[in-house]
Coordinates of C-alpha atoms in Angstrom, one line a residue:
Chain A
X18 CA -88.3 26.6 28.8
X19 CA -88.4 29.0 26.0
X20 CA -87.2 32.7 26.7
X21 CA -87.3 35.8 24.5
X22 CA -85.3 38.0 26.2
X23 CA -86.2 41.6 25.6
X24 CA -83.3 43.8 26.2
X25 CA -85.8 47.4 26.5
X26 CA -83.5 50.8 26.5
X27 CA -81.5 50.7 29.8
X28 CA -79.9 47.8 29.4
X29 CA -78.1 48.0 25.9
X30 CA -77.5 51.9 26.6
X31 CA -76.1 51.6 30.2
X32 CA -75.7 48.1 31.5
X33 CA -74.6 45.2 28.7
X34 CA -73.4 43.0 31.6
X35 CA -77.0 43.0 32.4
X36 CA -77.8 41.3 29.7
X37 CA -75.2 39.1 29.0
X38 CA -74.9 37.6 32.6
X39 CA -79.0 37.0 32.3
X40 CA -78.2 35.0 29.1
X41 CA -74.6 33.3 30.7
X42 CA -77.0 32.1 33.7
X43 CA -80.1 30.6 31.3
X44 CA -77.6 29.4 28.8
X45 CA -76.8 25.8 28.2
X46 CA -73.7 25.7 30.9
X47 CA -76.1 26.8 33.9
X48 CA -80.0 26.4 33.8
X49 CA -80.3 25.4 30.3
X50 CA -83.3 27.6 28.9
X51 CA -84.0 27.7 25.0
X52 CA -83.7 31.1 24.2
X53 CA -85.4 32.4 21.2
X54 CA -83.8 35.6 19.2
X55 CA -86.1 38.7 18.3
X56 CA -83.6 41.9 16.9
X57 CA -86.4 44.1 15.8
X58 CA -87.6 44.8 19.3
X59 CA -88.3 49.0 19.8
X60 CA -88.6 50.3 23.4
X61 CA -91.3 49.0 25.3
X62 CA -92.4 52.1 25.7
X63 CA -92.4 52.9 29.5
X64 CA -95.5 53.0 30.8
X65 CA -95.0 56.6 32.7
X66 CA -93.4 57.8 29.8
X67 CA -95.6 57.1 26.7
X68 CA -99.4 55.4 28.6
X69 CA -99.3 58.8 30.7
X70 CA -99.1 61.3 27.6
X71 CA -100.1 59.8 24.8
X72 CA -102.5 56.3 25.7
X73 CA -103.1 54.8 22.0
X74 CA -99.6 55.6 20.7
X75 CA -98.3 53.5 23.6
X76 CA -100.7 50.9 23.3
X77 CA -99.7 50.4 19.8
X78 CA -96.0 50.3 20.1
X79 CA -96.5 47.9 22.7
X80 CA -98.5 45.3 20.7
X81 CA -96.0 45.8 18.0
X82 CA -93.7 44.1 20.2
X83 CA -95.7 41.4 21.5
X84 CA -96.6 40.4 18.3
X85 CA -92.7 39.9 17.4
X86 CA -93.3 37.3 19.8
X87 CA -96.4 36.1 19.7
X88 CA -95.6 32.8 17.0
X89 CA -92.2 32.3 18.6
X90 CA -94.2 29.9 20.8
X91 CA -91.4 31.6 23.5
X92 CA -92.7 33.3 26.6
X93 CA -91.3 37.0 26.4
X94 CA -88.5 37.6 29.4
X95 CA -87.8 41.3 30.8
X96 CA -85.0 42.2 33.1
X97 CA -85.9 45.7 33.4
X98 CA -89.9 46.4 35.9
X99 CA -90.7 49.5 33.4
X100 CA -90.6 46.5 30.6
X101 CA -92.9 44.2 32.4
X102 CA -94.9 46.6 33.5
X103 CA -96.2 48.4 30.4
X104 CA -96.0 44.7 28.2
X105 CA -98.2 43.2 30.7
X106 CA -100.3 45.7 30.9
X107 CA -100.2 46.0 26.9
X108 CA -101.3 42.6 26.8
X109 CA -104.4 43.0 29.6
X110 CA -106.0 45.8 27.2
X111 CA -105.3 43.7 24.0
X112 CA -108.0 41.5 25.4
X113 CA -110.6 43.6 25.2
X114 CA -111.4 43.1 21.6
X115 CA -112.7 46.8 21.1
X116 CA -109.0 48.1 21.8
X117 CA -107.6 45.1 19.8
X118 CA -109.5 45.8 16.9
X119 CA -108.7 49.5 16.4
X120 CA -104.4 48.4 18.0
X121 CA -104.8 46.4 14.9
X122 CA -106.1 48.8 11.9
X123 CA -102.8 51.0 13.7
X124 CA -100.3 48.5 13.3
X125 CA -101.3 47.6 9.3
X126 CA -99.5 50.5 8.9
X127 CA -96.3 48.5 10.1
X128 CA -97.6 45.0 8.3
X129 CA -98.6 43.7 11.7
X130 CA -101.7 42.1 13.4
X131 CA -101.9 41.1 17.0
X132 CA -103.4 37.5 17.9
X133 CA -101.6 36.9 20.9
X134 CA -100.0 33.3 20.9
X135 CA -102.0 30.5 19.6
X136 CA -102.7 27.7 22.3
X137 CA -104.8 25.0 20.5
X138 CA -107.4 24.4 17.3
X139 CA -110.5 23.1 18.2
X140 CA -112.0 21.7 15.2
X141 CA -111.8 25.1 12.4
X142 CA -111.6 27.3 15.3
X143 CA -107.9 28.7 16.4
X144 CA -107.6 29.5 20.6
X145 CA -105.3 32.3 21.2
X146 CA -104.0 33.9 24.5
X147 CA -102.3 36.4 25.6
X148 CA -98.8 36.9 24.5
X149 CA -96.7 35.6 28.1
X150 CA -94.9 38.8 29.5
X151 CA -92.7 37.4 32.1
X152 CA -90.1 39.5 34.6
X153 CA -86.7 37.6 35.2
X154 CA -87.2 37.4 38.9
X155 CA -90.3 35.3 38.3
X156 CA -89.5 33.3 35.9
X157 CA -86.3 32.2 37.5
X158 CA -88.4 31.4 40.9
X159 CA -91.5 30.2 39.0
X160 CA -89.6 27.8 36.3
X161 CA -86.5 26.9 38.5
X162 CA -87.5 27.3 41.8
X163 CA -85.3 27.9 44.9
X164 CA -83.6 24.3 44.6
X165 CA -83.4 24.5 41.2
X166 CA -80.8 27.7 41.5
X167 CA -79.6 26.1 44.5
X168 CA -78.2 23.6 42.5
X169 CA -76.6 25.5 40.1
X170 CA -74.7 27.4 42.7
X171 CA -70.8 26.8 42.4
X172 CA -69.6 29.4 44.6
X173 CA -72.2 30.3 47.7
X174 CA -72.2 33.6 49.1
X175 CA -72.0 32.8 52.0
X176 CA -72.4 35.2 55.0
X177 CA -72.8 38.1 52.4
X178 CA -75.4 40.4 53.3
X179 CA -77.7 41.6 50.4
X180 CA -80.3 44.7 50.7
X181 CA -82.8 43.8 47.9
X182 CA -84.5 46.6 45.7
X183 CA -87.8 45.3 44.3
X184 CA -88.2 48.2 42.9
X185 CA -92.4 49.7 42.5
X186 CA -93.1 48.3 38.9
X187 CA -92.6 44.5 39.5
X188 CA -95.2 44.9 42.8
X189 CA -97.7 47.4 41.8
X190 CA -100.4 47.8 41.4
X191 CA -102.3 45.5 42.4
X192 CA -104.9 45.5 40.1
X193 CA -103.0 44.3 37.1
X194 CA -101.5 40.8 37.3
X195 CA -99.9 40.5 40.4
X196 CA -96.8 38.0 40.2
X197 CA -95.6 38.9 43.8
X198 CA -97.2 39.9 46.7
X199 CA -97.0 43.0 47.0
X200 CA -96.8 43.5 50.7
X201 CA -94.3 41.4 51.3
X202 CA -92.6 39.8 48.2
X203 CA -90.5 36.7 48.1
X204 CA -89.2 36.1 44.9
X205 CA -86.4 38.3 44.9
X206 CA -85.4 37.2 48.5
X207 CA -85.5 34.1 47.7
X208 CA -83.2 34.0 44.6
X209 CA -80.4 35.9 46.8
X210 CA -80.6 33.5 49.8
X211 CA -80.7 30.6 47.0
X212 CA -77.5 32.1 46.3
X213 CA -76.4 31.4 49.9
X214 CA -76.6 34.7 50.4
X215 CA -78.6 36.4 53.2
X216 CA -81.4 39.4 52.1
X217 CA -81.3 41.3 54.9
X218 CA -84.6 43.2 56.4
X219 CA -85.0 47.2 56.8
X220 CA -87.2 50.1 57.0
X221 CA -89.4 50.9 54.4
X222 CA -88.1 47.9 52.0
X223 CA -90.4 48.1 49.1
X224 CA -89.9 52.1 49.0
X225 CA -89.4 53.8 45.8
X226 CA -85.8 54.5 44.6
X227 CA -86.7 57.7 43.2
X228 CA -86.3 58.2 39.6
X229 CA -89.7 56.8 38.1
X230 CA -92.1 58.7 35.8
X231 CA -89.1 61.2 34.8
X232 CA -88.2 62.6 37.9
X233 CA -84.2 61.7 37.6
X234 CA -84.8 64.0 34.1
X235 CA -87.1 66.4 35.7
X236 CA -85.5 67.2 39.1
X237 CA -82.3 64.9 39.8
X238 CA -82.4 66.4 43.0
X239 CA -85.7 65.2 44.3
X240 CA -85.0 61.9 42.6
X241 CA -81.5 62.1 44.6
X242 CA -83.6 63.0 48.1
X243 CA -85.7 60.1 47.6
X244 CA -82.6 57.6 47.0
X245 CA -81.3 58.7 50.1
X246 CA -83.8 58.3 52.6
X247 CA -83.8 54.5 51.0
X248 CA -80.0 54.5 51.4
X249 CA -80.1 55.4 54.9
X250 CA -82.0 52.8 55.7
X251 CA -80.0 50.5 53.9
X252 CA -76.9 51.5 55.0
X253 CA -77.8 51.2 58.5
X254 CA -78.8 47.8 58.0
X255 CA -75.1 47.0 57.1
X256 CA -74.7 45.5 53.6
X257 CA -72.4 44.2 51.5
X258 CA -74.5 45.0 48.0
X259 CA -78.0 46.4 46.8
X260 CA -79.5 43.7 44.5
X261 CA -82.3 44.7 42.2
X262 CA -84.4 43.4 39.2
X263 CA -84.5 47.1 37.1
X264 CA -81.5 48.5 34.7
X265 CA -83.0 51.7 36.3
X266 CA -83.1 51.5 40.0
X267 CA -79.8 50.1 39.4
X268 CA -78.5 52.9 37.5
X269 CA -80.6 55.2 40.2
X270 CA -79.2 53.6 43.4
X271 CA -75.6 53.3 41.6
X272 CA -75.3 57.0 40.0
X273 CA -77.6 58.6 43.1
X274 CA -74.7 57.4 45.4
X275 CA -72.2 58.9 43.6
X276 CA -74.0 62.5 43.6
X277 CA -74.8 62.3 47.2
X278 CA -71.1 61.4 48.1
X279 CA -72.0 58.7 50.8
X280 CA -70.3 55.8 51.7
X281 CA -70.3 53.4 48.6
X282 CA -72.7 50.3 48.5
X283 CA -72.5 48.1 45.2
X284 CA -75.3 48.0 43.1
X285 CA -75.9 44.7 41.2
X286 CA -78.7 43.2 38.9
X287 CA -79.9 40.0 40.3
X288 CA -78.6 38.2 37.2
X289 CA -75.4 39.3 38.0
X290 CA -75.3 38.0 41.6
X291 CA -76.4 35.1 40.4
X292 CA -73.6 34.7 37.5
X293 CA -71.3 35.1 40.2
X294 CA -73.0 32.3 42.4
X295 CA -72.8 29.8 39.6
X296 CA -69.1 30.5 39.3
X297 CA -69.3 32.7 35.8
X298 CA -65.9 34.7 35.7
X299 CA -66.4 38.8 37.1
X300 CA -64.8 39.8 33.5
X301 CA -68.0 38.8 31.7
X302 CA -70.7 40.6 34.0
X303 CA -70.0 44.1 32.6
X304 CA -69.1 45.7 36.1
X305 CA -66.9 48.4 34.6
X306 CA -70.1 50.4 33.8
X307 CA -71.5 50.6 37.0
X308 CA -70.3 54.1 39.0
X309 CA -69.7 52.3 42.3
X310 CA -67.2 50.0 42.4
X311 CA -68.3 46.5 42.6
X312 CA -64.9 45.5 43.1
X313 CA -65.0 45.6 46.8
X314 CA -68.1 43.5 46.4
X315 CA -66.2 41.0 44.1
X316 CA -63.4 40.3 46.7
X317 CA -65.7 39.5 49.9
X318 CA -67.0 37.3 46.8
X319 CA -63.7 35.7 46.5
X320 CA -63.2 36.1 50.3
X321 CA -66.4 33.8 50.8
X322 CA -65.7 31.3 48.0
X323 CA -62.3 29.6 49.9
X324 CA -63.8 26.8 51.2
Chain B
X17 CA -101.5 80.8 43.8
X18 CA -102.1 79.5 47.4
X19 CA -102.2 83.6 48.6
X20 CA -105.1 83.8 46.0
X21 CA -109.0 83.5 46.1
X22 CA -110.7 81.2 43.7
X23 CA -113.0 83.0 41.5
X24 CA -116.5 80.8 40.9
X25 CA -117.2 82.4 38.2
X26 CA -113.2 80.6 36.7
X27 CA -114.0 76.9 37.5
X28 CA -115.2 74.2 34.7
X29 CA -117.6 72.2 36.6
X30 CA -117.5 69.7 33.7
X31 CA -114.0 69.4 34.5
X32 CA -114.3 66.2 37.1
X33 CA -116.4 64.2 34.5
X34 CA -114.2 65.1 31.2
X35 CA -111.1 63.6 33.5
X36 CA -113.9 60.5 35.1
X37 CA -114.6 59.8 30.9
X38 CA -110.6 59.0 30.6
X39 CA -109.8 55.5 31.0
X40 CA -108.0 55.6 34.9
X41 CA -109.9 58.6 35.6
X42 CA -113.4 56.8 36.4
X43 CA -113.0 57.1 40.1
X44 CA -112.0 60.6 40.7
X45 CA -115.3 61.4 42.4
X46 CA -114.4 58.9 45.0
X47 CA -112.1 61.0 46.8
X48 CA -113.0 62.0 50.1
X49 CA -110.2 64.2 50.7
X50 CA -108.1 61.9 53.6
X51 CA -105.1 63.1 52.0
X52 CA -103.8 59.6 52.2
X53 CA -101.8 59.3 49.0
X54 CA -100.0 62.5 49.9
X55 CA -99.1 61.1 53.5
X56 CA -97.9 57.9 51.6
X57 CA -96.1 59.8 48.3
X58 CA -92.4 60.0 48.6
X59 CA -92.3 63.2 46.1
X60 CA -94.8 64.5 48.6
X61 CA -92.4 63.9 51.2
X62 CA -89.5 66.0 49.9
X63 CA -90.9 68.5 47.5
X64 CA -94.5 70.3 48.4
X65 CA -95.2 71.2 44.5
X66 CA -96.0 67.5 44.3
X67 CA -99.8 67.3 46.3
X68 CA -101.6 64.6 45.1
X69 CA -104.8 65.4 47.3
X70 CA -104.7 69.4 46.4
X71 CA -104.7 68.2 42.5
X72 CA -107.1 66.1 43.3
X73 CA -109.2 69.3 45.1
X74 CA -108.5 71.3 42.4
X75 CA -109.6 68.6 39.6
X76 CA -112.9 68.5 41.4
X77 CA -113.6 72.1 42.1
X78 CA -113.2 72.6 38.6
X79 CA -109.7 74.3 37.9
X80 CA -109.2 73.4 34.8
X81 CA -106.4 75.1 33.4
X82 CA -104.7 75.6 36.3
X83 CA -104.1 72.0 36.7
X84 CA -103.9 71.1 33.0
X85 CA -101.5 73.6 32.6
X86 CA -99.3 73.1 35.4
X87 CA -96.3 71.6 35.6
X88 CA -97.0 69.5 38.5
X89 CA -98.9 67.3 37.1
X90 CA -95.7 65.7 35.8
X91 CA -93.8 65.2 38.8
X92 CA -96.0 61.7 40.0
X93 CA -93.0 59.2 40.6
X94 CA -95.8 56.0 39.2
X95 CA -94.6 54.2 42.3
X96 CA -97.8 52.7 43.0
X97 CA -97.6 53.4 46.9
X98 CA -101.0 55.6 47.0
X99 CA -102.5 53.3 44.5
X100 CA -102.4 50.6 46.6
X101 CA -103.2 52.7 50.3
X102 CA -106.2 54.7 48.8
X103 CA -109.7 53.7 50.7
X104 CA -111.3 55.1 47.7
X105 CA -109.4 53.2 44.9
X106 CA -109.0 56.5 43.4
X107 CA -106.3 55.0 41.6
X108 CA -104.2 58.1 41.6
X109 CA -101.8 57.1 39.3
X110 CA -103.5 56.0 36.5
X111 CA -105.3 59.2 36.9
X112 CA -102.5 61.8 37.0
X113 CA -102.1 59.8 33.4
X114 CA -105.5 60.5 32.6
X115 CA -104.9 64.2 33.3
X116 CA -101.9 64.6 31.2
X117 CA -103.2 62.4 28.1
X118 CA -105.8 65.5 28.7
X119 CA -103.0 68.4 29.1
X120 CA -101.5 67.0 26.1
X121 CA -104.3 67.7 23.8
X122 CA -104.3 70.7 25.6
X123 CA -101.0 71.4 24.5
X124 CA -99.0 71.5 27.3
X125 CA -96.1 68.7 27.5
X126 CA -93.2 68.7 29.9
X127 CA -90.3 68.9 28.1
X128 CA -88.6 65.7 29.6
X129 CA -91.4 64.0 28.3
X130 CA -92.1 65.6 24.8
X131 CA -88.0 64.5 25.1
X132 CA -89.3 60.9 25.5
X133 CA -91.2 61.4 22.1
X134 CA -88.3 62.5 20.4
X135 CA -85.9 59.9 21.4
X136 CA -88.4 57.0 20.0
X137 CA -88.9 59.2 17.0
X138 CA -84.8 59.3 16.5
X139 CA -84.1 55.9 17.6
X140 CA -86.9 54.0 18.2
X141 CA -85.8 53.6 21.9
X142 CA -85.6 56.1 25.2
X143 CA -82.0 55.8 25.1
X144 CA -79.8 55.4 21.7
X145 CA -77.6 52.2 21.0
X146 CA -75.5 53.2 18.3
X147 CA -72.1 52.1 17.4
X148 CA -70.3 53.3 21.0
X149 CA -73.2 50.6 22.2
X150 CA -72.8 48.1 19.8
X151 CA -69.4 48.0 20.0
X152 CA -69.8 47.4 24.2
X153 CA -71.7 44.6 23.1
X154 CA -69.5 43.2 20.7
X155 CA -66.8 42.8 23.8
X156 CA -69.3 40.6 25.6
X157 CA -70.4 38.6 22.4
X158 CA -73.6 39.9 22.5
X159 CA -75.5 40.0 18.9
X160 CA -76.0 43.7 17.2
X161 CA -79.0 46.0 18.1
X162 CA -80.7 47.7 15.0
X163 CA -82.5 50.7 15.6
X164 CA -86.1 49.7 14.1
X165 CA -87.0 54.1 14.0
X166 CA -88.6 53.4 10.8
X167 CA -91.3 51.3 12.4
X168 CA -92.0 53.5 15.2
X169 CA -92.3 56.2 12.8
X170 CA -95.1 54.9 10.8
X171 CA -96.8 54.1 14.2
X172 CA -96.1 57.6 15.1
X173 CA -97.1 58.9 11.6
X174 CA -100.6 57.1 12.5
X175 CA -101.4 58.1 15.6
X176 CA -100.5 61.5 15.1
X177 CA -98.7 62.5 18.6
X178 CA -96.0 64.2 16.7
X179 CA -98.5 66.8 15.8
X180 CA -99.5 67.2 19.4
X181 CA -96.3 66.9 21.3
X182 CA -95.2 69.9 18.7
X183 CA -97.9 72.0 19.3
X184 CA -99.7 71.5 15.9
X185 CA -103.2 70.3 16.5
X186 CA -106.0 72.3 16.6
X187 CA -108.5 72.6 19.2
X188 CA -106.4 72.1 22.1
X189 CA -104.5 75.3 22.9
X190 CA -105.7 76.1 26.4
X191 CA -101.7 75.8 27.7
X192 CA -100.5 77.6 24.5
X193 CA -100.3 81.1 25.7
X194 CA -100.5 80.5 29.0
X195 CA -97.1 78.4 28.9
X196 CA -96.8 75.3 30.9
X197 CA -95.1 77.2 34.1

């Protein structure tokens, strides 16, 4: 396995322990994955921030990424859905050659070209596909597999009860690439209860946390309102922590809580739940930068460990 | 607005197929008005400046600058949810971002998102990771970010949505006195 982890904006801004837990959990003391290092990564850019004003200057910031990666022979990681979203679907319209063409007379202005990655020569001719853009969640489930995490697990989490946050840009939509289904997703679930954890079911599960396309900068309100209707349903399903695979439905669901005043409910990345599975030490997961204490999380942790 | 009769003799007829030309506007003259997407939206749900189905109505009927120069044309949350309920595959999403790739030209940007520009322009990321950042990283052994601006600036200086983000393309100044409220 050969990761390029891209880090996006999120992550380095608000949530380092993000990051480093994803790279503690795929480095060589856990699941072992080569990872490959890219520092002149720019922001994706979102796809509800750049595709929905201004189409070709997203399209060619994209491809200026994915050609970073694109003879790195690596498959390109995200732990963040706006990420995945808009590379993916950066590398969908790079296929039609029209688009590539003119992405390409764009990005000579930079010294770049896009290809995508080169698979095999057959005879004179070079094969190239497109660039791999991968989410965390599936490439954890995909490349390691339930068991495969299972195994890794040091300190099962037992009896803890985890609300997962797919959060809309991993599922949806359906046209693009689907990795999960969207209806009713596993791959998150799945990497919590191969934790020994247990994801626990509640109204409206694959809802919207509320800040997408600008509404936490437009109206914090609104984006609040929507959080808590999710929260509610949440909280009445008694939970120990929310797990999600997005820097921003974490920082959403985490700063939304404090806002609305309501009875805290941890907010952790699922690279992070799964650093503490595999026994990685609290002090390195970067939970000082979350608003809601995970603290009360860590000790059932602890709690549940004492076998 | 809602108190108000629509004048004929206002609407852009040619508005529907300008938006249907877009890429992720094609299927705008799908919609049969079920109303759907704004049953499923969660903006919808809290906030009634957010009507997918009367932008929709008003896209078709032909009122152009009212909906190009609107404000809440921003306010779609991307979730997806009315993409994927939609009998019509209208594909409502993708075609709120048709409208404001449209508005823009037009000259009307929400400020949050002409913000968005700015920040990429600045740092060549939505959020900045300067030193406070780097140092963060630093205490988990995580290697240095650099901010690559300068390559995001030549992309930007190419495709030239400085120029429209501040207002200084011609051609498109349909918002400009009207304001964007």
């Amino acid at each position: 396995m050969r990761y390029s982890l891209f880090v996006g904006c999120t992550i380095p801004n608000r949530f380092p322990g993000v990051e480093n837990s994803t790279r503690v959990i795929l480095g060589p003391d856990h699941l072992g994955a080569e990872l490959v290092e890219i520092n002149e990564f720019t922001c994706c850019p979102a796809l509800p921030t750049f595709y929905s004003t201004d189409r070709v200057t997203w399209l060619v910031t994209a491809a200026r990424n994915l050609v970073l990666v694109q003879d790195k022979n690596a498959d390109l990681v995200t732990m963040c859905n706006g990420c995945f979203s808009s590379l993916l679907k950066a590398t969908e319209e790079l296929e039609n050659v029209n688009k590539c063409n003119f992405v390409n007379a764009a990005l000579a202005s930079v010294g770049k070209q896009y290809r995508g990655r080169l698979v095999r020569r057959e005879g004179n001719r070079s094969i190239y596909e497109p660039v791999r853009v991968r989410h965390i969640i599936e490439a954890l489930y995909t490349d390691f597999g339930r068991e495969g995490i299972a195994d890794r697990v040091r300190h099962p989490l037992s009896g803890l009860r985890i609300a997962v946050h797919n959060g809309c840009h991993f599922l949806r939509p359906t046209t693009r690439t689907s990795v999960d289904d969207p209806a009713k997703p596993v791959m998150l679930d799945t990497m919590v209860e191969a934790a020994g954890a247990t994801s626990v079911d509640f109204p409206d599960k694959q809802a919207c946390c509320g800040a997408g396309g600008g509404i936490r900068l437009q109206v914090p309100k609104l984006a609040n309102a929507i959080t808590k209707d999710k929260y509610e349903c949440i909280h009445a399903a008694g939970t120990d922590a929310i797990v999600t695979g997005c820097p921003y439905c974490l920082y959403q669901f985490d700063h939304a809580q404090k806002d609305l005043k309501v009875h805290p409910i941890p907010v952790l990345h699922i690279s992070q739940l799964l650093a503490l599975a595999f026994g990685v030490d609290a002090e390195h997961l970067g939970f000082e930068w979350h608003f809601v204490a995970v603290r009360p999380f860590l000790k059932k942790v602890d709690a549940v460990g004492v076998v | 607005m809602a108190d108000d009769v629509i004048d004929a003799d206002e609407l852009d007829p040619g508005f529907k197929y300008e938006i249907s030309k877009q890429p992720g506007g094609e299927n705008l003259k799908l919609c049969f008005q079920c109303g759907t997407c704004s049953g499923t939206c969660p903006v919808r749900a809290i906030n009634d400046k957010y009507n997918p189905r009367r932008i929709i109505r008003m896209a078709l009927l032909g009122m152009r600058k009212e909906v190009l120069c609107s404000d809440f044309i921003w306010l779609c949350s991307t979730c997806y949810a009315c993409h994927e309920r939609c009998p019509q595959n209208v594909r409502i999403p993708e075609l709120m971002f048709a409208i404001r790739n449209i508005a823009l030209r037009e000259g009307n940007i929400h400020p949050v998102y002409k913000g968005y520009v700015d920040a990429l322009d600045g740092h060549g990321r939505l959020l900045e990771v300067g030193e406070f950042e780097n140092e963060k990283r630093v205490k988990y052994g995580l290697p240095p970010i650099a901010e690559e601006k300068e390559r995001v600036r030549k992309i930007f200086h190419h495709t030239r949505i400085k120029d429209r983000t501040d207002g200084k393309l011609k051609g498109g100044e349909a918002c400009a006195t009207e304001g964007s409220k």
